[in-house]
PDB file of C-alpha atoms in Angstrom:
ATOM      1  CA  UNK A 131     -11.507 -12.616  24.110  1.00 43.00           C
ATOM      2  CA  UNK A 132     -13.456  -9.254  23.162  1.00 45.00           C
ATOM      3  CA  UNK A 133     -11.386  -7.190  20.928  1.00 48.00           C
ATOM      4  CA  UNK A 134     -10.039  -4.274  22.771  1.00 56.00           C
ATOM      5  CA  UNK A 135     -10.207  -0.613  20.925  1.00 63.00           C
ATOM      6  CA  UNK A 136      -7.021   0.689  22.217  1.00 79.00           C
ATOM      7  CA  UNK A 137      -5.017  -2.358  20.842  1.00 78.00           C
ATOM      8  CA  UNK A 138      -6.506  -1.695  17.608  1.00 80.00           C
ATOM      9  CA  UNK A 139      -5.734   1.890  17.669  1.00 85.00           C
ATOM     10  CA  UNK A 140      -2.152   1.125  18.570  1.00 86.00           C
ATOM     11  CA  UNK A 141      -1.846  -1.134  15.632  1.00 84.00           C
ATOM     12  CA  UNK A 142      -3.395   1.228  13.214  1.00 88.00           C
ATOM     13  CA  UNK A 143      -1.053   3.895  14.405  1.00 91.00           C
ATOM     14  CA  UNK A 144       2.202   1.797  14.464  1.00 91.00           C
ATOM     15  CA  UNK A 145       1.200   0.566  10.980  1.00 89.00           C
ATOM     16  CA  UNK A 146       0.793   4.230   9.567  1.00 92.00           C
ATOM     17  CA  UNK A 147       4.135   5.410  11.440  1.00 94.00           C
ATOM     18  CA  UNK A 148       6.160   2.574  10.020  1.00 92.00           C
ATOM     19  CA  UNK A 149       4.709   3.038   6.562  1.00 90.00           C
ATOM     20  CA  UNK A 150       5.390   6.671   6.466  1.00 92.00           C
ATOM     21  CA  UNK A 151       9.300   5.784   7.124  1.00 93.00           C
ATOM     22  CA  UNK A 152       9.268   2.844   4.574  1.00 92.00           C
ATOM     23  CA  UNK A 153       7.241   4.502   1.944  1.00 89.00           C
ATOM     24  CA  UNK A 154       9.781   7.479   2.085  1.00 90.00           C
ATOM     25  CA  UNK A 155      12.872   5.466   1.417  1.00 89.00           C
ATOM     26  CA  UNK A 156      10.636   3.284  -1.396  1.00 86.00           C
ATOM     27  CA  UNK A 157       9.326   6.115  -3.297  1.00 84.00           C
ATOM     28  CA  UNK A 158      12.546   6.694  -5.498  1.00 87.00           C
ATOM     29  CA  UNK A 159      12.315   2.679  -6.307  1.00 85.00           C
ATOM     30  CA  UNK A 160       8.858   2.902  -7.101  1.00 79.00           C
ATOM     31  CA  UNK A 161       9.151   5.964  -9.407  1.00 79.00           C
ATOM     32  CA  UNK A 162      12.063   4.035 -11.136  1.00 81.00           C
ATOM     33  CA  UNK A 163      10.144   0.842 -11.400  1.00 79.00           C
ATOM     34  CA  UNK A 164       6.879   2.507 -12.685  1.00 74.00           C
ATOM     35  CA  UNK A 165       8.890   4.477 -15.572  1.00 74.00           C
ATOM     36  CA  UNK A 166      10.631   1.361 -16.760  1.00 74.00           C
ATOM     37  CA  UNK A 167       7.225  -0.847 -16.833  1.00 72.00           C
ATOM     38  CA  UNK A 168       5.728   2.175 -18.963  1.00 69.00           C
ATOM     39  CA  UNK A 169       8.628   2.347 -21.325  1.00 70.00           C
ATOM     40  CA  UNK A 170       9.774  -0.840 -22.510  1.00 66.00           C
ATOM     41  CA  UNK A 171      11.907   0.004 -25.075  1.00 65.00           C
ATOM     42  CA  UNK A 172      14.502   1.665 -22.039  1.00 63.00           C
ATOM     43  CA  UNK A 173      17.377  -0.411 -21.885  1.00 56.00           C
ATOM     44  CA  UNK A 174      18.298   1.170 -18.280  1.00 66.00           C
ATOM     45  CA  UNK A 175      18.419  -1.202 -15.445  1.00 75.00           C
ATOM     46  CA  UNK A 176      16.876  -0.277 -12.269  1.00 74.00           C
ATOM     47  CA  UNK A 177      20.040   1.429 -11.007  1.00 79.00           C
ATOM     48  CA  UNK A 178      20.462   3.417 -14.019  1.00 79.00           C
ATOM     49  CA  UNK A 179      16.788   4.350 -13.735  1.00 77.00           C
ATOM     50  CA  UNK A 180      17.368   5.418 -10.232  1.00 80.00           C
ATOM     51  CA  UNK A 181      20.350   7.480 -11.025  1.00 81.00           C
ATOM     52  CA  UNK A 182      18.622   9.383 -14.015  1.00 79.00           C
ATOM     53  CA  UNK A 183      15.932  10.364 -11.544  1.00 79.00           C
ATOM     54  CA  UNK A 184      18.531  12.222  -9.198  1.00 83.00           C
ATOM     55  CA  UNK A 185      20.323  13.951 -12.143  1.00 80.00           C
ATOM     56  CA  UNK A 186      19.753  17.498 -13.391  1.00 77.00           C
ATOM     57  CA  UNK A 187      17.114  20.267 -11.754  1.00 78.00           C
ATOM     58  CA  UNK A 188      14.036  19.119 -10.115  1.00 73.00           C
ATOM     59  CA  UNK A 189      15.124  15.848  -8.989  1.00 79.00           C
ATOM     60  CA  UNK A 190      12.859  16.099  -5.782  1.00 77.00           C
ATOM     61  CA  UNK A 191       9.665  16.304  -7.943  1.00 74.00           C
ATOM     62  CA  UNK A 192      10.927  13.236 -10.002  1.00 74.00           C
ATOM     63  CA  UNK A 193      12.250  10.891  -7.022  1.00 79.00           C
ATOM     64  CA  UNK A 194       9.614  12.078  -4.578  1.00 82.00           C
ATOM     65  CA  UNK A 195       6.709  13.192  -6.354  1.00 73.00           C
ATOM     66  CA  UNK A 196       4.672  10.214  -6.037  1.00 73.00           C
ATOM     67  CA  UNK A 197       5.280  10.488  -2.211  1.00 81.00           C
ATOM     68  CA  UNK A 198       1.655  11.517  -1.650  1.00 78.00           C
ATOM     69  CA  UNK A 199       0.185   9.037  -3.635  1.00 78.00           C
ATOM     70  CA  UNK A 200       2.466   6.143  -2.116  1.00 82.00           C
ATOM     71  CA  UNK A 201       1.440   7.109   1.420  1.00 87.00           C
ATOM     72  CA  UNK A 202      -1.960   6.974   0.182  1.00 84.00           C
ATOM     73  CA  UNK A 203      -1.406   3.658  -1.086  1.00 87.00           C
ATOM     74  CA  UNK A 204       0.751   2.261   1.168  1.00 90.00           C
ATOM     75  CA  UNK A 205      -0.716   3.414   4.605  1.00 92.00           C
ATOM     76  CA  UNK A 206      -4.519   2.354   4.123  1.00 92.00           C
ATOM     77  CA  UNK A 207      -3.194  -0.717   2.720  1.00 93.00           C
ATOM     78  CA  UNK A 208      -1.014  -1.900   5.742  1.00 92.00           C
ATOM     79  CA  UNK A 209      -3.331  -0.537   8.499  1.00 92.00           C
ATOM     80  CA  UNK A 210      -6.307  -1.768   6.865  1.00 92.00           C
ATOM     81  CA  UNK A 211      -4.896  -5.157   6.321  1.00 92.00           C
ATOM     82  CA  UNK A 212      -3.784  -5.604   9.993  1.00 89.00           C
ATOM     83  CA  UNK A 213      -6.880  -3.700  11.297  1.00 90.00           C
ATOM     84  CA  UNK A 214      -9.186  -5.730   9.460  1.00 92.00           C
ATOM     85  CA  UNK A 215      -7.376  -9.050  10.507  1.00 90.00           C
ATOM     86  CA  UNK A 216      -7.339  -8.126  14.036  1.00 85.00           C
ATOM     87  CA  UNK A 217     -10.982  -7.130  14.003  1.00 87.00           C
ATOM     88  CA  UNK A 218     -12.315 -10.052  12.284  1.00 87.00           C
ATOM     89  CA  UNK A 219     -10.653 -12.794  14.528  1.00 83.00           C
ATOM     90  CA  UNK A 220     -11.519 -10.586  17.485  1.00 78.00           C
ATOM     91  CA  UNK A 221     -15.068 -10.635  16.692  1.00 81.00           C
ATOM     92  CA  UNK A 222     -15.216 -14.258  15.758  1.00 79.00           C
ATOM     93  CA  UNK A 223     -13.445 -15.450  19.082  1.00 72.00           C
ATOM     94  CA  UNK A 224     -16.780 -15.167  20.959  1.00 71.00           C
ATOM     95  CA  UNK A 225     -18.833 -17.367  18.468  1.00 74.00           C
ATOM     96  CA  UNK A 226     -15.762 -19.842  17.472  1.00 70.00           C
ATOM     97  CA  UNK A 227     -13.912 -20.044  20.949  1.00 67.00           C
ATOM     98  CA  UNK A 228     -10.164 -20.223  21.554  1.00 61.00           C
ATOM     99  CA  UNK A 229      -9.617 -23.513  19.340  1.00 66.00           C
ATOM    100  CA  UNK A 230     -11.955 -22.145  16.540  1.00 64.00           C
ATOM    101  CA  UNK A 231     -10.543 -18.888  16.218  1.00 62.00           C
ATOM    102  CA  UNK A 232      -7.090 -20.274  15.954  1.00 68.00           C
ATOM    103  CA  UNK A 233      -8.202 -22.746  13.352  1.00 76.00           C
ATOM    104  CA  UNK A 234      -6.931 -22.700   9.792  1.00 79.00           C
ATOM    105  CA  UNK A 235     -10.166 -22.005   8.480  1.00 83.00           C
ATOM    106  CA  UNK A 236     -10.927 -19.231  10.525  1.00 83.00           C
ATOM    107  CA  UNK A 237      -7.268 -17.537  10.034  1.00 84.00           C
ATOM    108  CA  UNK A 238      -7.884 -18.004   6.118  1.00 88.00           C
ATOM    109  CA  UNK A 239     -11.300 -16.644   6.117  1.00 90.00           C
ATOM    110  CA  UNK A 240     -10.433 -13.518   8.243  1.00 89.00           C
ATOM    111  CA  UNK A 241      -7.031 -13.171   6.059  1.00 91.00           C
ATOM    112  CA  UNK A 242      -9.159 -13.353   2.874  1.00 93.00           C
ATOM    113  CA  UNK A 243     -11.325 -10.439   4.454  1.00 94.00           C
ATOM    114  CA  UNK A 244      -8.151  -8.352   5.005  1.00 94.00           C
ATOM    115  CA  UNK A 245      -7.149  -8.851   1.434  1.00 94.00           C
ATOM    116  CA  UNK A 246     -10.214  -7.604   0.274  1.00 94.00           C
ATOM    117  CA  UNK A 247     -10.417  -4.490   2.231  1.00 94.00           C
ATOM    118  CA  UNK A 248      -6.863  -3.614   1.949  1.00 93.00           C
ATOM    119  CA  UNK A 249      -7.060  -3.837  -1.631  1.00 92.00           C
ATOM    120  CA  UNK A 250     -10.174  -1.610  -2.024  1.00 93.00           C
ATOM    121  CA  UNK A 251      -8.335   0.930   0.253  1.00 92.00           C
ATOM    122  CA  UNK A 252      -5.414   1.279  -1.438  1.00 90.00           C
ATOM    123  CA  UNK A 253      -6.859   1.212  -4.904  1.00 91.00           C
ATOM    124  CA  UNK A 254      -7.063   5.167  -5.127  1.00 89.00           C
ATOM    125  CA  UNK A 255      -3.467   5.601  -3.924  1.00 85.00           C
ATOM    126  CA  UNK A 256      -2.391   3.048  -6.531  1.00 85.00           C
ATOM    127  CA  UNK A 257      -3.959   4.859  -9.419  1.00 85.00           C
ATOM    128  CA  UNK A 258      -2.813   8.149  -8.560  1.00 82.00           C
ATOM    129  CA  UNK A 259       0.967   6.749  -8.188  1.00 76.00           C
ATOM    130  CA  UNK A 260       0.826   5.218 -11.588  1.00 77.00           C
ATOM    131  CA  UNK A 261      -0.747   8.435 -13.056  1.00 76.00           C
ATOM    132  CA  UNK A 262       2.296  10.556 -11.470  1.00 70.00           C
ATOM    133  CA  UNK A 263       4.743   8.446 -13.452  1.00 64.00           C
ATOM    134  CA  UNK A 264       2.718   7.944 -16.416  1.00 66.00           C
ATOM    135  CA  UNK A 265       3.247  11.209 -18.380  1.00 54.00           C
ATOM    136  CA  UNK A 266       4.803  14.119 -18.859  1.00 49.00           C
ATOM    137  CA  UNK A 267       1.517  15.907 -18.049  1.00 46.00           C
ATOM    138  CA  UNK A 268       0.770  13.938 -14.887  1.00 48.00           C
ATOM    139  CA  UNK A 269       4.350  14.702 -13.816  1.00 51.00           C
ATOM    140  CA  UNK A 270       4.270  18.452 -14.583  1.00 56.00           C
ATOM    141  CA  UNK A 271       0.901  18.442 -12.317  1.00 53.00           C
ATOM    142  CA  UNK A 272       2.659  16.826  -9.627  1.00 50.00           C
ATOM    143  CA  UNK A 273       5.667  19.343  -9.723  1.00 52.00           C
ATOM    144  CA  UNK A 274       3.348  22.047  -9.755  1.00 53.00           C
ATOM    145  CA  UNK A 275       1.557  20.690  -6.901  1.00 49.00           C
ATOM    146  CA  UNK A 276       4.846  19.434  -5.020  1.00 47.00           C
ATOM    147  CA  UNK A 277       5.932  23.639  -5.176  1.00 42.00           C
ATOM    148  CA  UNK A 278       2.472  24.385  -3.639  1.00 39.00           C
ATOM    149  CA  UNK A 279       2.644  21.588  -1.012  1.00 45.00           C
ATOM    150  CA  UNK A 280       2.384  17.782  -1.785  1.00 49.00           C
ATOM    151  CA  UNK A 281      -1.372  17.711  -0.776  1.00 53.00           C
ATOM    152  CA  UNK A 282      -2.363  20.234  -3.493  1.00 58.00           C
ATOM    153  CA  UNK A 283      -0.391  17.982  -6.382  1.00 65.00           C
ATOM    154  CA  UNK A 284      -2.320  14.859  -4.983  1.00 71.00           C
ATOM    155  CA  UNK A 285      -5.609  16.785  -5.049  1.00 76.00           C
ATOM    156  CA  UNK A 286      -5.144  18.251  -8.609  1.00 75.00           C
ATOM    157  CA  UNK A 287      -4.341  14.613  -9.657  1.00 77.00           C
ATOM    158  CA  UNK A 288      -7.444  12.979  -7.822  1.00 81.00           C
ATOM    159  CA  UNK A 289      -9.673  15.567  -9.278  1.00 82.00           C
ATOM    160  CA  UNK A 290      -8.480  15.137 -12.923  1.00 81.00           C
ATOM    161  CA  UNK A 291      -9.071  11.170 -12.166  1.00 83.00           C
ATOM    162  CA  UNK A 292     -12.528  11.432 -10.734  1.00 85.00           C
ATOM    163  CA  UNK A 293     -13.907   8.522  -8.657  1.00 86.00           C
ATOM    164  CA  UNK A 294     -14.212   5.861 -11.582  1.00 87.00           C
ATOM    165  CA  UNK A 295     -10.781   6.695 -12.304  1.00 85.00           C
ATOM    166  CA  UNK A 296      -9.374   6.169  -8.985  1.00 88.00           C
ATOM    167  CA  UNK A 297     -10.867   2.882  -8.637  1.00 90.00           C
ATOM    168  CA  UNK A 298     -10.294   1.785 -11.910  1.00 87.00           C
ATOM    169  CA  UNK A 299      -8.387  -1.641 -11.890  1.00 85.00           C
ATOM    170  CA  UNK A 300      -9.547  -2.637  -8.442  1.00 88.00           C
ATOM    171  CA  UNK A 301     -10.771  -6.050  -9.971  1.00 88.00           C
ATOM    172  CA  UNK A 302      -7.186  -6.806 -10.929  1.00 86.00           C
ATOM    173  CA  UNK A 303      -5.877  -5.746  -7.842  1.00 87.00           C
ATOM    174  CA  UNK A 304      -7.941  -7.828  -5.839  1.00 89.00           C
ATOM    175  CA  UNK A 305      -6.791 -10.726  -7.844  1.00 87.00           C
ATOM    176  CA  UNK A 306      -3.296  -9.746  -7.638  1.00 85.00           C
ATOM    177  CA  UNK A 307      -3.192  -8.894  -3.964  1.00 88.00           C
ATOM    178  CA  UNK A 308      -5.481 -11.501  -2.396  1.00 89.00           C
ATOM    179  CA  UNK A 309      -2.683 -14.492  -2.340  1.00 90.00           C
ATOM    180  CA  UNK A 310      -0.013 -12.039  -1.093  1.00 91.00           C
ATOM    181  CA  UNK A 311      -2.031 -10.626   1.684  1.00 92.00           C
ATOM    182  CA  UNK A 312      -3.223 -13.944   2.650  1.00 92.00           C
ATOM    183  CA  UNK A 313       0.054 -15.719   2.755  1.00 92.00           C
ATOM    184  CA  UNK A 314       1.560 -12.550   4.560  1.00 90.00           C
ATOM    185  CA  UNK A 315      -1.060 -12.683   7.297  1.00 90.00           C
ATOM    186  CA  UNK A 316      -0.917 -16.505   7.955  1.00 88.00           C
ATOM    187  CA  UNK A 317       3.043 -16.446   8.009  1.00 89.00           C
ATOM    188  CA  UNK A 318       3.070 -13.396  10.443  1.00 84.00           C
ATOM    189  CA  UNK A 319       0.346 -14.902  12.736  1.00 81.00           C
ATOM    190  CA  UNK A 320       2.059 -18.378  12.678  1.00 82.00           C
ATOM    191  CA  UNK A 321       5.640 -16.254  13.355  1.00 85.00           C
ATOM    192  CA  UNK A 322       3.938 -14.760  16.626  1.00 79.00           C
ATOM    193  CA  UNK A 323       2.674 -18.153  17.871  1.00 78.00           C
ATOM    194  CA  UNK A 324       6.363 -19.833  17.443  1.00 86.00           C
ATOM    195  CA  UNK A 325       7.505 -16.846  19.436  1.00 86.00           C
ATOM    196  CA  UNK A 326       5.147 -17.409  22.357  1.00 79.00           C
ATOM    197  CA  UNK A 327       2.826 -14.323  21.494  1.00 72.00           C
ATOM    198  CA  UNK A 328      -0.849 -14.594  21.336  1.00 66.00           C
ATOM    199  CA  UNK A 329      -2.378 -14.768  17.845  1.00 58.00           C
ATOM    200  CA  UNK A 330      -3.895 -11.564  16.339  1.00 57.00           C
ATOM    201  CA  UNK A 331      -7.409 -11.058  17.392  1.00 54.00           C
ATOM    202  CA  UNK A 332      -6.992 -13.323  20.716  1.00 57.00           C
TER     203      UNK A 332
END
Protein backbone atom coordinates (compact mmCIF):
# COMPACT_ATOMS: atom_id res chain seq x y z
CA UNK A 1 0.00 0.00 0.00
CA UNK A 2 1.10 3.56 -0.54
CA UNK A 3 2.67 5.34 2.37
CA UNK A 4 0.27 7.78 4.00
CA UNK A 5 1.92 11.08 4.96
CA UNK A 6 -0.43 11.72 7.93
CA UNK A 7 0.44 8.31 9.37
CA UNK A 8 4.15 9.09 9.13
CA UNK A 9 3.63 12.54 10.71
CA UNK A 10 1.64 11.03 13.59
CA UNK A 11 4.38 8.44 14.11
CA UNK A 12 7.09 11.12 14.28
CA UNK A 13 5.08 13.36 16.63
CA UNK A 14 4.27 10.43 18.93
CA UNK A 15 7.92 9.34 19.00
CA UNK A 16 9.12 12.86 19.85
CA UNK A 17 6.47 13.30 22.57
CA UNK A 18 7.33 9.95 24.15
CA UNK A 19 11.05 10.72 24.05
CA UNK A 20 10.56 14.12 25.73
CA UNK A 21 8.92 12.41 28.70
CA UNK A 22 11.37 9.50 28.82
CA UNK A 23 14.46 11.67 28.33
CA UNK A 24 13.51 14.00 31.19
CA UNK A 25 13.33 11.00 33.52
CA UNK A 26 16.51 9.48 32.06
CA UNK A 27 18.63 12.64 32.18
CA UNK A 28 19.95 12.31 35.79
CA UNK A 29 20.73 8.61 35.27
CA UNK A 30 22.59 9.38 32.05
CA UNK A 31 24.58 12.14 33.77
CA UNK A 32 25.55 9.73 36.58
CA UNK A 33 26.52 7.01 34.08
CA UNK A 34 28.71 9.31 31.97
CA UNK A 35 30.49 10.70 35.04
CA UNK A 36 31.25 7.16 36.23
CA UNK A 37 32.57 6.13 32.82
CA UNK A 38 34.78 9.22 32.56
CA UNK A 39 36.08 8.81 36.12
CA UNK A 40 37.09 5.13 36.49
CA UNK A 41 38.76 5.89 39.83
CA UNK A 42 35.38 6.69 41.39
CA UNK A 43 34.19 3.95 43.75
CA UNK A 44 30.61 5.20 43.84
CA UNK A 45 27.96 2.95 42.39
CA UNK A 46 25.20 4.29 40.15
CA UNK A 47 22.82 5.11 43.02
CA UNK A 48 25.58 6.87 44.98
CA UNK A 49 26.58 8.85 41.90
CA UNK A 50 22.93 9.75 41.38
CA UNK A 51 22.59 11.00 44.96
CA UNK A 52 25.73 13.13 44.54
CA UNK A 53 24.11 14.90 41.60
CA UNK A 54 21.21 16.07 43.76
CA UNK A 55 23.34 17.21 46.71
CA UNK A 56 24.40 20.81 47.29
CA UNK A 57 23.72 23.94 45.26
CA UNK A 58 23.18 23.91 41.49
CA UNK A 59 21.82 20.34 41.58
CA UNK A 60 19.47 21.25 38.75
CA UNK A 61 22.43 22.04 36.49
CA UNK A 62 24.26 18.84 37.43
CA UNK A 63 21.25 16.56 37.08
CA UNK A 64 19.48 18.23 34.16
CA UNK A 65 22.27 20.21 32.47
CA UNK A 66 22.32 17.57 29.74
CA UNK A 67 18.57 17.67 29.05
CA UNK A 68 18.96 19.73 25.87
CA UNK A 69 21.65 17.44 24.41
CA UNK A 70 19.83 14.27 25.44
CA UNK A 71 16.68 15.51 23.69
CA UNK A 72 18.78 16.31 20.62
CA UNK A 73 20.14 12.78 20.80
CA UNK A 74 17.05 10.72 21.62
CA UNK A 75 14.32 12.54 19.68
CA UNK A 76 16.10 12.30 16.29
CA UNK A 77 17.16 8.74 17.14
CA UNK A 78 13.66 7.44 17.89
CA UNK A 79 11.77 9.50 15.32
CA UNK A 80 14.39 8.84 12.62
CA UNK A 81 14.45 5.11 13.35
CA UNK A 82 10.68 4.60 13.13
CA UNK A 83 10.07 7.09 10.31
CA UNK A 84 12.85 5.66 8.13
CA UNK A 85 11.68 2.09 8.71
CA UNK A 86 8.08 3.03 7.95
CA UNK A 87 9.05 5.01 4.85
CA UNK A 88 11.38 2.30 3.54
CA UNK A 89 8.83 -0.49 3.92
CA UNK A 90 6.04 1.65 2.49
CA UNK A 91 8.17 2.61 -0.50
CA UNK A 92 9.18 -1.01 -1.11
CA UNK A 93 5.60 -2.32 -0.97
CA UNK A 94 4.64 -1.36 -4.57
CA UNK A 95 7.84 -3.00 -5.86
CA UNK A 96 7.85 -6.18 -3.78
CA UNK A 97 4.17 -6.73 -3.11
CA UNK A 98 2.57 -7.54 0.25
CA UNK A 99 4.41 -10.86 0.69
CA UNK A 100 7.75 -9.48 -0.46
CA UNK A 101 7.75 -6.46 1.82
CA UNK A 102 6.84 -8.71 4.78
CA UNK A 103 9.72 -11.11 4.09
CA UNK A 104 12.62 -11.29 6.53
CA UNK A 105 15.07 -9.98 3.91
CA UNK A 106 12.98 -6.85 3.30
CA UNK A 107 12.55 -6.30 7.03
CA UNK A 108 16.29 -6.67 7.59
CA UNK A 109 17.22 -4.26 4.78
CA UNK A 110 14.76 -1.60 5.96
CA UNK A 111 15.89 -2.00 9.58
CA UNK A 112 19.53 -1.66 8.53
CA UNK A 113 18.75 1.58 6.67
CA UNK A 114 16.83 2.90 9.69
CA UNK A 115 19.81 2.08 11.93
CA UNK A 116 22.18 4.12 9.75
CA UNK A 117 19.85 7.13 9.53
CA UNK A 118 18.99 7.17 13.25
CA UNK A 119 22.65 6.79 14.28
CA UNK A 120 23.78 9.70 12.11
CA UNK A 121 20.88 11.93 13.18
CA UNK A 122 21.53 11.33 16.88
CA UNK A 123 25.34 11.68 16.78
CA UNK A 124 25.44 15.50 17.38
CA UNK A 125 23.25 15.11 20.47
CA UNK A 126 25.45 12.27 21.72
CA UNK A 127 28.57 14.41 21.28
CA UNK A 128 26.95 17.33 23.11
CA UNK A 129 25.79 15.07 25.94
CA UNK A 130 29.28 13.67 26.45
CA UNK A 131 30.75 17.18 26.35
CA UNK A 132 28.33 18.45 29.00
CA UNK A 133 29.53 15.78 31.45
CA UNK A 134 33.17 15.61 30.35
CA UNK A 135 34.82 18.50 32.17
CA UNK A 136 34.29 21.32 34.59
CA UNK A 137 34.65 23.77 31.71
CA UNK A 138 31.84 22.15 29.76
CA UNK A 139 29.70 21.86 32.88
CA UNK A 140 30.28 25.52 33.60
CA UNK A 141 29.20 26.40 30.06
CA UNK A 142 26.09 24.28 30.45
CA UNK A 143 25.24 25.84 33.81
CA UNK A 144 25.71 29.34 32.41
CA UNK A 145 23.53 28.42 29.48
CA UNK A 146 20.91 26.90 31.77
CA UNK A 147 20.68 30.20 33.60
CA UNK A 148 19.97 31.89 30.29
CA UNK A 149 17.76 29.09 28.97
CA UNK A 150 18.56 25.50 28.04
CA UNK A 151 18.89 26.33 24.35
CA UNK A 152 21.61 28.92 25.03
CA UNK A 153 23.86 26.40 26.76
CA UNK A 154 23.43 23.86 23.98
CA UNK A 155 24.21 26.50 21.36
CA UNK A 156 27.41 27.51 23.18
CA UNK A 157 28.60 23.90 23.31
CA UNK A 158 27.65 23.26 19.68
CA UNK A 159 29.70 26.27 18.53
CA UNK A 160 32.60 25.14 20.71
CA UNK A 161 32.62 21.67 19.13
CA UNK A 162 32.01 22.73 15.53
CA UNK A 163 30.57 20.52 12.81
CA UNK A 164 33.48 18.09 12.84
CA UNK A 165 33.34 17.73 16.60
CA UNK A 166 29.59 17.15 16.60
CA UNK A 167 29.97 14.20 14.22
CA UNK A 168 33.19 12.80 15.69
CA UNK A 169 32.69 9.15 16.56
CA UNK A 170 29.93 8.55 14.01
CA UNK A 171 31.65 5.43 12.68
CA UNK A 172 31.90 3.87 16.13
CA UNK A 173 28.29 4.78 16.84
CA UNK A 174 27.17 3.12 13.60
CA UNK A 175 28.92 -0.10 14.59
CA UNK A 176 27.52 0.06 18.11
CA UNK A 177 23.92 0.95 17.27
CA UNK A 178 23.26 -0.97 14.04
CA UNK A 179 22.71 -4.35 15.71
CA UNK A 180 20.67 -2.77 18.51
CA UNK A 181 18.35 -0.86 16.15
CA UNK A 182 17.92 -3.79 13.74
CA UNK A 183 16.95 -6.12 16.59
CA UNK A 184 14.60 -3.52 18.09
CA UNK A 185 12.74 -3.04 14.82
CA UNK A 186 12.53 -6.74 13.97
CA UNK A 187 11.15 -7.55 17.43
CA UNK A 188 8.77 -4.58 17.34
CA UNK A 189 7.44 -5.52 13.91
CA UNK A 190 7.03 -9.18 14.92
CA UNK A 191 5.12 -8.23 18.09
CA UNK A 192 2.80 -6.03 16.02
CA UNK A 193 2.01 -8.96 13.75
CA UNK A 194 1.45 -11.32 16.71
CA UNK A 195 -1.05 -8.79 18.09
CA UNK A 196 -2.92 -8.82 14.79
CA UNK A 197 -1.70 -5.38 13.68
CA UNK A 198 -0.44 -4.74 10.18
CA UNK A 199 3.38 -4.63 9.86
CA UNK A 200 4.99 -1.22 9.72
CA UNK A 201 4.93 0.29 6.26
CA UNK A 202 2.05 -1.86 4.98
